[in-house]
Amino acid sequence: MSPPNSMSPTSNNINGNGVAVNGGKLDFDPSAAPPFKIADIRAAIPPHCWVKSPWRSLSYVLRDLLVILSLAAAAAKLDSWPAWLLYWVAQGTMFWAVFVLGHDCGHGSFSDSWLLNNVMGHILHSSILVPYHGWRISHKTHHQNHGNVEKDESWVPLPEKLYKSLDTSTKFFRFTVPLPMFAYPIYLWTRSPGKKGSHFNPYSDLFAPNERAAVTISTLCWTAMALLLCYASFIYGFLPVLKIYGVPYLVFVAWLDMVTYLHHHGHEQKLPWYRGKEWSYLRGGLTTVDRDYGIINNIHHDIGTHVIHHLFPQIPHYHLVEATEAAKHVLGKYYREPKKSGAFPFHLFGNLVRSLGEDHYVSDTGDVVFYQSDPQIPKFPSATIKSKSS
């Protein structure tokens, strides 16, 4: 089923540039096979964009660490509610920045050293309660299968039959803002509806037998961090640990869920998902969406520049903007220029709310499908009243 604001490949002729021709009118069809190959995009990216500098990567780690320690010291010294509120938002954002650096380790874009990537990945991710190898492996699955309804791993659309089998409370928590923005810890333990396994269990079907030892190490590192927080709570008290670490952790989770969701949802024009022979690595990657986060771009290491990252995750984050600019002429209309943000990306909350209110499931049949809406989706009472009054 095609959305009202997109052209159906079956009802229009498609020219060689992926543009639908309809009664003399031209309209771009994002579900059409692109007229270029991934090698064409690769060739357009300057060679130095592929070079990984371990010292440069470590300098970002040092920068983030200094900011985190400074924020914690300032909040503890000021010790007032206005200071704590500012601290929680700022520190949670820095935790999210730390996650992105660990994410680079997982992709091998932090350095060319397997040992350095894994050591730094464990330090960075364990510090914010992420099981490094468990997440790294499932995230690799996401990259290898993005846009594939049957095989993708992250924020996968639910087929209609599965969606309609969910109970009311599950639909409510999955699609009612801001509740989905705190789903990440639950996802780590249980994955998404319709999928089984845990990022902590080395025998989960997420992992191959030869990956079990690595997953076990990451789970032990995560456990050590959790025990350290429990010990700190015993020594210093639960409330100080909650203020210094717990609330920023929740802000970090909200950032992670919002940014990763908006990488793949909420564009003004509905984008396709694929099955079977219609899916390819290139077509799936081209449905990724770049976002502008204002001053947050630099803080969270340009992870909003996501299309090129999805196609070539080996490129270090500090080359993504340049690589994207170099590739635009190849991508053409398959690249969707992000809406420019003010200092803070408040405009993205509108995209988030609209998408969660509209993008609920995809058809059980068809190899090129688009999100459909459930008009009966449960909402907060106030939202229901507002909807009826309008």
Coordinates of C-alpha atoms in Angstrom, one line a residue:
M1 CA 0.0 0.0 0.0
S2 CA 1.4 3.4 -1.0
P3 CA 0.8 6.5 1.1
P4 CA -1.2 9.4 -0.2
N5 CA 1.9 11.5 -0.6
S6 CA 4.0 9.1 -2.5
M7 CA 3.8 7.7 -6.0
S8 CA 3.2 4.0 -6.5
P9 CA 5.7 2.2 -8.8
T10 CA 3.0 0.0 -10.2
S11 CA 0.8 2.9 -11.3
N12 CA 3.4 5.2 -12.9
N13 CA 6.2 4.9 -15.4
I14 CA 9.6 5.3 -13.8
N15 CA 12.4 6.9 -15.7
G16 CA 16.1 6.2 -15.3
N17 CA 16.5 8.7 -12.5
G18 CA 14.0 7.2 -10.2
V19 CA 11.3 9.8 -11.1
A20 CA 7.7 8.8 -11.5
V21 CA 6.1 10.1 -14.7
N22 CA 2.3 10.6 -14.2
G23 CA 0.3 12.4 -16.8
G24 CA 3.2 14.6 -17.8
K25 CA 4.0 15.5 -14.1
L26 CA 7.2 14.4 -12.6
D27 CA 7.3 13.2 -9.0
F28 CA 10.2 11.5 -7.3
D29 CA 9.5 7.9 -6.1
P30 CA 11.7 6.9 -3.2
S31 CA 10.8 3.2 -3.6
A32 CA 12.2 3.0 -7.2
A33 CA 15.5 1.2 -7.7
P34 CA 18.3 3.8 -7.8
P35 CA 20.1 4.5 -11.1
F36 CA 23.5 4.2 -9.4
K37 CA 25.5 1.6 -7.5
I38 CA 27.1 1.7 -4.1
A39 CA 30.5 1.7 -5.8
D40 CA 29.5 5.0 -7.5
I41 CA 28.9 6.6 -4.1
R42 CA 32.1 5.1 -2.7
A43 CA 34.1 6.6 -5.6
A44 CA 32.8 10.1 -4.9
I45 CA 34.0 10.1 -1.3
P46 CA 37.6 11.6 -0.9
P47 CA 40.1 8.9 0.1
H48 CA 41.1 10.7 3.3
C49 CA 37.6 10.3 4.6
W50 CA 38.2 6.6 5.1
V51 CA 41.3 7.2 7.2
K52 CA 40.9 6.5 11.0
S53 CA 43.1 8.4 13.4
P54 CA 43.2 6.7 16.9
W55 CA 44.7 9.8 18.4
R56 CA 41.9 12.0 17.1
S57 CA 39.3 9.5 18.3
L58 CA 40.9 9.4 21.7
S59 CA 40.9 13.2 21.8
Y60 CA 37.1 13.1 21.5
V61 CA 37.0 10.7 24.4
L62 CA 39.1 13.0 26.5
R63 CA 37.0 16.0 25.6
D64 CA 33.8 14.2 26.6
L65 CA 35.3 13.0 29.8
L66 CA 36.5 16.4 30.8
V67 CA 33.0 17.9 30.1
I68 CA 31.3 15.1 32.1
L69 CA 33.6 15.6 35.1
S70 CA 33.2 19.3 35.0
L71 CA 29.4 19.1 34.9
A72 CA 29.3 16.7 37.8
A73 CA 31.6 18.9 39.9
A74 CA 29.7 22.1 39.1
A75 CA 26.3 20.5 39.9
A76 CA 27.6 19.1 43.2
K77 CA 29.1 22.4 44.2
L78 CA 26.0 24.5 43.3
D79 CA 23.6 21.9 44.7
S80 CA 20.4 23.8 43.8
W81 CA 17.3 22.6 41.9
P82 CA 17.9 24.9 38.9
A83 CA 21.5 23.7 38.7
W84 CA 20.4 20.0 39.0
L85 CA 17.8 20.5 36.2
L86 CA 20.4 22.0 33.9
Y87 CA 22.9 19.3 34.9
W88 CA 20.6 16.4 34.1
V89 CA 19.9 17.6 30.6
A90 CA 23.5 18.5 29.8
Q91 CA 25.0 15.4 31.4
G92 CA 22.4 13.1 29.8
T93 CA 23.4 14.6 26.5
M94 CA 27.0 13.9 27.2
F95 CA 26.2 10.3 28.1
W96 CA 24.6 10.1 24.7
A97 CA 27.8 11.5 23.1
V98 CA 29.8 8.8 24.9
F99 CA 27.5 6.1 23.5
V100 CA 28.2 7.5 19.9
L101 CA 32.0 7.1 20.5
G102 CA 31.4 3.5 21.7
H103 CA 29.3 3.0 18.6
D104 CA 32.3 4.0 16.5
C105 CA 34.3 1.4 18.3
G106 CA 31.7 -1.2 17.4
H107 CA 31.9 -0.3 13.8
G108 CA 35.7 -0.3 13.8
S109 CA 35.7 3.4 12.7
F110 CA 37.4 4.4 16.0
S111 CA 40.7 3.0 14.8
D112 CA 42.2 0.2 12.8
S113 CA 43.2 -1.6 15.9
W114 CA 40.8 -4.4 16.9
L115 CA 42.2 -4.3 20.5
L116 CA 41.9 -0.6 20.9
N117 CA 38.3 -0.6 19.5
N118 CA 37.2 -3.4 21.9
V119 CA 38.9 -2.0 25.0
M120 CA 37.5 1.5 24.4
G121 CA 34.2 0.1 23.4
H122 CA 33.9 -1.8 26.7
I123 CA 35.0 1.2 28.8
L124 CA 32.7 3.7 27.0
H125 CA 29.6 1.5 26.8
S126 CA 29.8 -0.2 30.1
S127 CA 30.1 3.2 31.8
I128 CA 26.5 3.9 30.5
L129 CA 25.2 0.4 31.1
V130 CA 25.3 -0.8 27.5
P131 CA 26.6 -4.4 26.9
Y132 CA 29.2 -3.6 24.3
H133 CA 29.5 -6.8 22.2
G134 CA 25.8 -7.7 22.7
W135 CA 24.8 -4.4 21.3
R136 CA 27.6 -4.3 18.6
I137 CA 26.5 -7.6 17.1
S138 CA 22.8 -6.7 17.0
H139 CA 23.6 -3.3 15.6
K140 CA 25.7 -4.9 12.9
T141 CA 22.6 -7.0 12.0
H142 CA 20.6 -3.7 11.8
H143 CA 23.1 -2.2 9.3
Q144 CA 23.3 -5.3 7.2
N145 CA 19.5 -5.5 6.9
H146 CA 18.2 -2.0 7.3
G147 CA 14.9 -1.4 5.5
N148 CA 14.1 -5.1 5.5
V149 CA 10.8 -5.8 7.2
E150 CA 11.8 -9.4 7.9
K151 CA 15.4 -9.1 9.0
D152 CA 16.0 -5.6 10.3
E153 CA 16.8 -5.3 14.1
S154 CA 16.2 -1.7 15.2
W155 CA 12.8 0.0 15.3
V156 CA 11.4 -2.6 12.9
P157 CA 7.9 -2.0 11.5
L158 CA 5.4 -4.6 12.8
P159 CA 3.5 -6.6 10.2
E160 CA -0.3 -6.1 10.4
K161 CA -1.1 -9.5 11.8
L162 CA 1.5 -9.2 14.6
Y163 CA 0.4 -5.6 15.3
K164 CA -3.2 -6.6 15.7
S165 CA -2.3 -9.4 18.1
L166 CA -0.7 -7.0 20.6
D167 CA -2.7 -6.1 23.7
T168 CA -3.9 -2.5 24.3
S169 CA -1.2 -1.7 26.9
T170 CA 1.6 -2.8 24.5
K171 CA 0.3 -0.5 21.8
F172 CA -0.1 2.3 24.3
F173 CA 3.4 2.1 25.5
R174 CA 4.9 1.6 22.0
F175 CA 3.2 4.5 20.3
T176 CA 2.4 7.1 23.0
V177 CA 4.9 9.9 23.4
P178 CA 7.1 10.0 25.4
L179 CA 6.9 6.4 26.5
P180 CA 8.7 4.8 23.5
M181 CA 11.7 7.1 24.3
F182 CA 12.5 5.0 27.3
A183 CA 12.4 1.6 25.5
Y184 CA 16.1 1.0 25.1
P185 CA 16.8 -0.8 28.4
I186 CA 13.7 -3.0 27.8
Y187 CA 14.9 -3.7 24.2
L188 CA 18.3 -4.8 25.6
W189 CA 16.7 -7.4 27.8
T190 CA 13.8 -8.6 25.6
R191 CA 14.2 -7.1 22.0
S192 CA 11.2 -6.0 20.1
P193 CA 7.7 -7.6 19.8
G194 CA 7.9 -10.7 17.5
K195 CA 11.6 -11.2 18.3
K196 CA 13.1 -13.3 21.0
G197 CA 16.4 -13.1 22.9
S198 CA 18.5 -10.8 25.1
H199 CA 21.6 -8.8 24.5
F200 CA 23.0 -10.2 27.8
N201 CA 22.5 -13.9 27.1
P202 CA 25.3 -15.4 25.0
Y203 CA 23.0 -18.2 24.0
S204 CA 20.4 -15.9 22.6
D205 CA 19.5 -16.4 18.9
L206 CA 21.0 -12.9 18.3
F207 CA 24.4 -14.5 18.5
A208 CA 26.4 -17.2 16.7
P209 CA 28.2 -19.8 18.7
N210 CA 31.6 -18.2 18.0
E211 CA 30.3 -14.9 19.5
R212 CA 29.3 -16.3 22.9
A213 CA 32.6 -15.6 24.6
A214 CA 32.6 -12.0 23.5
V215 CA 29.0 -11.5 24.7
T216 CA 29.8 -13.1 28.0
I217 CA 32.7 -10.6 28.6
S218 CA 30.5 -7.7 27.8
T219 CA 27.7 -8.9 30.1
L220 CA 30.3 -9.3 32.9
C221 CA 31.6 -5.7 32.3
W222 CA 28.0 -4.4 32.4
T223 CA 27.4 -6.3 35.7
A224 CA 30.6 -4.8 37.2
M225 CA 29.3 -1.3 36.4
A226 CA 25.9 -2.1 37.9
L227 CA 27.6 -3.4 41.0
L228 CA 29.7 -0.3 41.2
L229 CA 26.6 1.9 41.1
C230 CA 25.0 -0.3 43.9
Y231 CA 28.2 0.1 46.0
A232 CA 28.2 3.9 45.4
S233 CA 24.6 4.0 46.5
F234 CA 25.5 2.0 49.7
I235 CA 28.4 4.3 50.5
Y236 CA 27.0 7.7 49.5
G237 CA 23.3 7.1 49.5
F238 CA 20.8 6.3 46.8
L239 CA 19.7 9.9 46.2
P240 CA 23.1 11.4 45.4
V241 CA 23.8 8.5 42.9
L242 CA 20.4 9.1 41.4
K243 CA 21.1 12.8 40.9
I244 CA 24.6 12.4 39.6
Y245 CA 24.1 9.3 37.4
G246 CA 20.5 8.0 37.4
V247 CA 18.6 10.9 36.0
P248 CA 21.3 11.7 33.3
Y249 CA 21.1 8.0 32.3
L250 CA 17.3 8.4 31.6
V251 CA 18.0 11.5 29.6
F252 CA 20.6 9.6 27.6
V253 CA 18.1 6.8 26.9
A254 CA 15.6 9.4 25.7
W255 CA 18.2 10.9 23.4
L256 CA 19.2 7.4 22.1
D257 CA 15.7 6.3 21.3
M258 CA 14.7 9.7 19.8
V259 CA 17.7 10.0 17.5
T260 CA 17.7 6.3 16.4
Y261 CA 14.0 6.4 15.7
L262 CA 14.3 9.6 13.7
H263 CA 17.1 8.1 11.6
H264 CA 14.5 5.8 10.1
H265 CA 11.1 7.4 10.6
G266 CA 9.2 10.7 10.5
H267 CA 10.2 12.1 7.1
E268 CA 7.7 14.4 5.5
Q269 CA 7.2 11.8 2.7
K270 CA 6.6 8.3 3.8
L271 CA 9.5 6.0 2.9
P272 CA 9.4 2.4 1.8
W273 CA 10.3 -0.8 3.6
Y274 CA 11.2 -3.9 1.6
R275 CA 10.8 -7.7 1.5
G276 CA 12.3 -10.4 -0.6
K277 CA 14.0 -9.6 -3.9
E278 CA 13.0 -5.9 -3.7
W279 CA 15.4 -5.4 -0.8
S280 CA 19.0 -4.6 -1.3
Y281 CA 21.7 -3.1 1.0
L282 CA 21.7 0.0 -1.1
R283 CA 17.9 0.5 -1.3
G284 CA 17.6 -0.1 2.4
G285 CA 20.3 2.3 3.3
L286 CA 18.8 5.0 1.1
T287 CA 15.7 5.1 3.2
T288 CA 17.8 6.4 6.1
V289 CA 17.1 10.1 7.0
D290 CA 19.7 12.8 7.9
R291 CA 18.8 15.2 10.7
D292 CA 20.1 18.6 11.8
Y293 CA 20.5 18.9 15.5
G294 CA 21.8 22.4 15.7
I295 CA 24.6 22.8 18.3
I296 CA 24.0 19.2 19.3
N297 CA 25.6 18.1 16.0
N298 CA 29.1 18.7 17.3
I299 CA 28.3 17.4 20.8
H300 CA 27.0 14.0 19.6
H301 CA 29.7 13.6 17.0
D302 CA 27.5 14.3 13.9
I303 CA 25.6 11.0 14.2
G304 CA 22.6 12.8 12.6
T305 CA 24.6 12.7 9.4
H306 CA 23.3 9.2 9.0
V307 CA 22.8 8.2 5.3
I308 CA 26.5 7.9 4.5
H309 CA 27.1 6.3 7.9
H310 CA 24.6 3.6 7.2
L311 CA 26.0 2.8 3.8
F312 CA 29.7 3.0 4.9
P313 CA 29.9 2.6 8.7
Q314 CA 33.7 2.3 8.5
I315 CA 34.0 6.1 7.9
P316 CA 34.9 7.9 11.2
H317 CA 32.3 10.3 12.5
Y318 CA 34.6 13.3 12.0
H319 CA 34.5 12.7 8.2
L320 CA 30.8 12.1 7.8
V321 CA 29.8 15.7 6.9
E322 CA 32.5 16.0 4.2
A323 CA 31.8 12.5 2.8
T324 CA 28.1 13.4 2.6
E325 CA 28.7 16.6 0.7
A326 CA 30.9 14.8 -1.7
A327 CA 28.3 12.1 -2.4
K328 CA 25.3 14.3 -2.8
H329 CA 25.7 14.7 -6.6
V330 CA 25.6 10.9 -7.0
L331 CA 22.6 10.4 -4.6
G332 CA 20.5 13.1 -6.3
K333 CA 16.9 13.0 -5.0
Y334 CA 17.6 9.8 -3.0
Y335 CA 19.3 12.2 -0.6
R336 CA 16.8 14.2 1.5
E337 CA 18.4 17.4 2.7
P338 CA 17.6 17.8 6.4
K339 CA 15.6 20.7 7.6
K340 CA 17.9 23.3 9.2
S341 CA 17.7 23.5 12.9
G342 CA 17.9 26.5 15.2
A343 CA 20.4 26.3 18.1
F344 CA 18.4 23.4 19.5
P345 CA 16.4 20.8 17.4
F346 CA 13.0 21.6 18.8
H347 CA 11.5 21.1 15.3
L348 CA 12.2 17.4 15.5
F349 CA 9.7 16.8 18.3
G350 CA 7.0 17.5 15.7
N351 CA 8.4 14.8 13.4
L352 CA 8.6 12.4 16.3
V353 CA 5.0 12.9 17.6
R354 CA 3.5 12.8 14.1
S355 CA 5.4 9.6 13.1
L356 CA 4.4 7.7 16.3
G357 CA 0.8 8.8 15.7
E358 CA 0.8 7.6 12.1
D359 CA 3.4 4.9 11.6
H360 CA 2.0 1.8 13.3
Y361 CA 2.3 -1.3 11.0
V362 CA 2.9 -2.5 7.5
S363 CA 0.9 -4.9 5.3
D364 CA 1.6 -8.6 5.7
T365 CA 1.9 -8.8 1.9
G366 CA 3.8 -7.0 -0.7
D367 CA 7.6 -6.6 -1.3
V368 CA 7.5 -2.7 -1.2
V369 CA 5.4 -1.5 1.7
F370 CA 4.7 1.7 3.6
Y371 CA 3.5 2.4 7.2
Q372 CA -0.2 2.4 7.8
S373 CA -2.1 4.0 10.6
D374 CA -4.4 2.5 13.3
P375 CA -7.1 5.1 14.0
Q376 CA -8.0 3.2 17.2
I377 CA -4.6 3.5 18.7
P378 CA -4.9 4.0 22.5
K379 CA -3.9 7.5 23.7
F380 CA -3.6 9.4 26.9
P381 CA -7.0 10.7 27.9
S382 CA -6.0 14.3 27.4
A383 CA -4.8 13.6 23.8
T384 CA -8.1 11.8 23.0
I385 CA -10.1 14.8 24.3
K386 CA -8.0 17.2 22.3
S387 CA -8.4 15.0 19.2
K388 CA -12.1 14.9 19.5
S389 CA -12.4 18.7 20.1
S390 CA -10.4 19.4 17.0

